[in-house]
Amino acid sequence: MGSAAAAAKLLSLSRAQCSHALGIAASLAGAPMANAATQAKPLHVGNAARLGLEAALLAARGMEANPLILDDIPGCAGFSAFYGVYRPQPLAAPGQQHQFLLEKQDIAFKRFPAHLGMHWVVDAALSVRNLLVNHTGSFCPALIRTIVLKIPLSKYINRPFPSSEHQARHSFQFNACAALLDGDVGLASFSEGSIQRQELRELLAKVVVEHPEDNAANFDKMYGEVALLLHSGDVLTGKCDTFYGHWRKPLSKESLLKKFRSNASHVLAEENVEAIIAMVDNLEDLPDGSQLACSL
Amino acid sequence: MWAKTVTGNFASVIHGLNANHLTDQVIQRSKRMILDTLGVGLLGTSTEVCHKVTQYSKIYSSDLSSTIWGHLDFRLPPLYAAFVNGVAVHSMDFDDTWHPATHPSGAVLPAVIALSEAFPRNKKISGLDLLLAFNVGIEVQGRLLRFSSEARNIPKRFHPPTVVGTMGSAAACAKLLALDQLGCKNALAIAASYAGAPLANAATQTKPLHIGNAAKHGLEAACLASWGLQGNKQILDMESGIGAFYTDYNPQTLPTLQSYPWLLDQQDVAIKCFPAHLGTHWVADAASSVRRKLVESSGNLLPLENIEKVILKVPKVEYVNRPSPASEHEARHSFQFVACSALLDGSMSVQSFTSEKIHRPALQELLRKTQLEHPPDNTPSFESLYCEVSVTLRDGNTIGDRCDTFYGHWRKPLKKEDLEKKFQSNALSVLPAEATEGIIQTVYNLEKVDDCSMLSTFLSGQLARTLSEKLHFF
């Protein structure tokens, strides 16, 4: 829906055409959760982009759809088809105290390529790892009897023994153990070799999960707690309410640029990488937007 | 080998079904469906909606190309050929309907025909290959619809062709591509992520895209699977898979391949006589009959001014309840419109939905006198619904009639001559007579055709020289 709206904007569609773009897009929207943690999940975003664009292109050529697609019409579902409880509200008109949501609610940026929920657990794991290192002088997995993860209840990210990179990116258990073993989680953590490591599998076998009632499956409210129950009887705990990169603790400009440079330099020459940084930083002054695409 | 999951089971059935499993009845019924679908599609190429999607699709170019039905002047990449032809099939709501409710053929036939043209020159796809793939696509749809009791009734949330049609298209294309079991599984899994469009676009110009997209996306899913893309191997098992589209979802494994019982053997489709929502067909039958009675009792004239009230007893189906439709798409989804048209004209046809017909004063006046009633025993299911039309005159007399099963419903199937008549009437609007005759002969002898590309050739309107070269099944 967002892609259709954005493309409609870029194509300067009329009001009626914008409405039809949304209507056509609704008929292209929606995919079930089951393909999360599989190779097909990335297609969800690719298709959202492509199909929203298609909807706008069709609307530009006069295709018409239901003008009440976002309204709640009992007996014949529009966008409401995708939700159990659906309560649409009108937006303030532009120029009449309209405020973009992005003013009030920032976004979260990931530090490593995995489901957002993993970031809480990783930060908690790193914190308790530090405690262990200070406590015993080094990180020694053999000292650990049990690892207790206190996480929200969410089936598709609760995977005790992931077998693919896609599954690993959606596994509280895997991310906690990788953080404990390696002292950080990054791109390389999800390689085949890393996932199949003997020491990692051994650590995974020590994990139990708990779902405290106060840990809501909600990116605004959730927390991650990692407790190490040592053979010695000691218990060390790390907890994270807000990971670094969350909207409550946003990435600094330096951290964001570091992430971008690290990612982009895998495929682009340094001058392109820097050109993109400069163009995005001055985007509102860029006379020809297609220059951005050229550097990509 | 018995699969442990329903998804795995579907994959092994899709993979394992072969031509020997097809029964005569299934073959006969599917040929009727194929012919009817081609006819409505050919007619549909002349619609405004089809014209728009054609113009849009032309912006893509490719080395591979497939036939656009009714056109010799251009071709499109197979995905967009499936899209455009699929839109054409559903453009006027004239295509077949099954029970539980969906439009099965439009989601599958355009995809398999487009795909059949995309193979390298040395690989021939026979008519039997096409027939088998088509039936795999139909069967998968029917089986999925039986996994939810919600599916037995006329839908309210998602438009069924967008859920099961996409899956059927993926299955059919996986079959034609001869994917292995894993490939079939992945084709289904990937297709699920394209499935599902809300009902609200029914009765709008976008509705035909539901079938076009089902065909296109199913084909795309199968192609991606053939390139090794993987999805959730339990897509049919999980509530968060295909189950996401239903409030109650109970998947079952399919019967064993040994003398496989095709759903099409047990449950035929309904073929429409005029281009409108299936529910209106009961209304048209009853209204036409009431008109005959009225005319008989009034000296062979319809006593329009004497009509005080028209009452329609129909099931409660919100998206076909339109007292005053303003567009052809709305008129095709209006109990009231079809009742009044049939009362005025005596029967319904393709021409009943033109702008002039929709806006004529006599019809508008009759519409104002029309009301709906929803008797509790009139369930919104194509298996059991009925329609009663009663007209009350100024003098207090009431003339009424009831229709339980219209001609074309699976309980009262169209005769061969009438099916052909519908096809010819549709196809001749865009193709020359030799081509339409060629299509009929090819479809009737589909299992004996060794290169089904001749079907595409006829569909494009090419003739004469091609005819004698390619008709070698006689």
Coordinates of C-alpha atoms in Angstrom, one line a residue, chain A residues 23-24 26-36 38-40 43-44 47 50-51 54 57-58 61-66 69 74-79 81-82, chain B residues 49 52-53 56 59 80 156-158 189 192-201 204-206 209-210 213 216-217 220 224 228-232 235 240-241 319:
Chain A
G23 CA -7.6 0.0 -4.3
I24 CA -5.7 -2.0 -6.9
A26 CA -5.1 -3.9 -1.9
S27 CA -5.8 -6.8 -4.3
L28 CA -2.1 -7.4 -4.5
A29 CA -1.4 -7.1 -0.8
G30 CA -0.9 -9.7 1.9
A31 CA 1.3 -12.8 2.4
P32 CA 1.1 -15.3 5.2
M33 CA 3.6 -15.4 8.0
A34 CA 4.6 -19.0 7.3
N35 CA 7.2 -18.0 4.8
A36 CA 9.1 -15.9 7.3
T38 CA 12.5 -19.1 4.7
Q39 CA 14.2 -18.1 1.5
A40 CA 10.9 -16.8 0.2
L43 CA 10.3 -11.7 -1.8
H44 CA 7.6 -10.2 0.5
N47 CA 6.9 -7.9 -4.2
R50 CA 7.0 -4.1 -7.3
L51 CA 3.2 -4.7 -6.9
E54 CA 2.3 -1.9 -10.7
L57 CA 1.1 2.3 -13.1
L58 CA -2.3 0.7 -13.8
R61 CA -3.6 4.2 -17.2
G62 CA -7.2 4.6 -16.0
M63 CA -7.7 1.3 -14.1
E64 CA -10.4 1.7 -11.4
A65 CA -11.0 -0.1 -8.2
N66 CA -13.3 0.2 -5.1
I69 CA -11.1 0.1 -0.1
P74 CA -19.5 -5.0 6.9
G75 CA -20.2 -8.1 4.8
C76 CA -17.7 -7.3 2.1
A77 CA -14.1 -6.8 3.2
G78 CA -11.6 -4.3 1.8
F79 CA -8.3 -3.7 3.4
A81 CA -9.7 -8.5 5.2
F82 CA -6.2 -8.6 6.6
Chain B
V49 CA -10.2 -3.4 -18.6
K52 CA -5.8 -1.1 -20.1
V53 CA -3.8 -4.1 -18.8
Y56 CA 0.4 -1.6 -19.3
I59 CA 6.1 -1.8 -21.2
Y80 CA 2.1 -11.0 -18.8
K156 CA -17.1 -12.1 2.5
R157 CA -13.4 -11.5 3.1
F158 CA -11.0 -12.8 0.4
A189 CA 4.9 -22.3 -0.7
A192 CA 1.0 -18.6 -1.0
S193 CA 2.9 -15.4 -0.5
Y194 CA 1.1 -13.9 -3.5
A195 CA -2.3 -15.2 -2.5
G196 CA -5.3 -13.3 -1.2
A197 CA -7.1 -10.2 -2.4
P198 CA -10.1 -8.7 -0.5
L199 CA -13.6 -9.0 -1.8
A200 CA -14.2 -5.2 -1.9
N201 CA -12.8 -5.0 -5.4
T204 CA -15.2 -2.9 -9.8
Q205 CA -12.9 -2.9 -12.9
T206 CA -10.1 -4.4 -10.7
L209 CA -7.2 -8.6 -12.3
H210 CA -7.9 -11.1 -9.5
N213 CA -2.9 -12.1 -11.1
K216 CA 0.5 -14.8 -13.4
H217 CA 1.6 -15.2 -9.8
E220 CA 5.8 -16.9 -11.4
L224 CA 11.0 -19.3 -9.1
G228 CA 15.6 -23.4 -6.7
L229 CA 13.8 -20.7 -4.6
Q230 CA 12.5 -22.2 -1.3
G231 CA 9.6 -21.4 0.9
N232 CA 8.0 -23.0 3.9
I235 CA 2.7 -24.0 3.8
S240 CA 0.1 -19.1 9.5
G241 CA 0.4 -20.5 5.9
Y319 CA -21.7 -7.5 -2.7

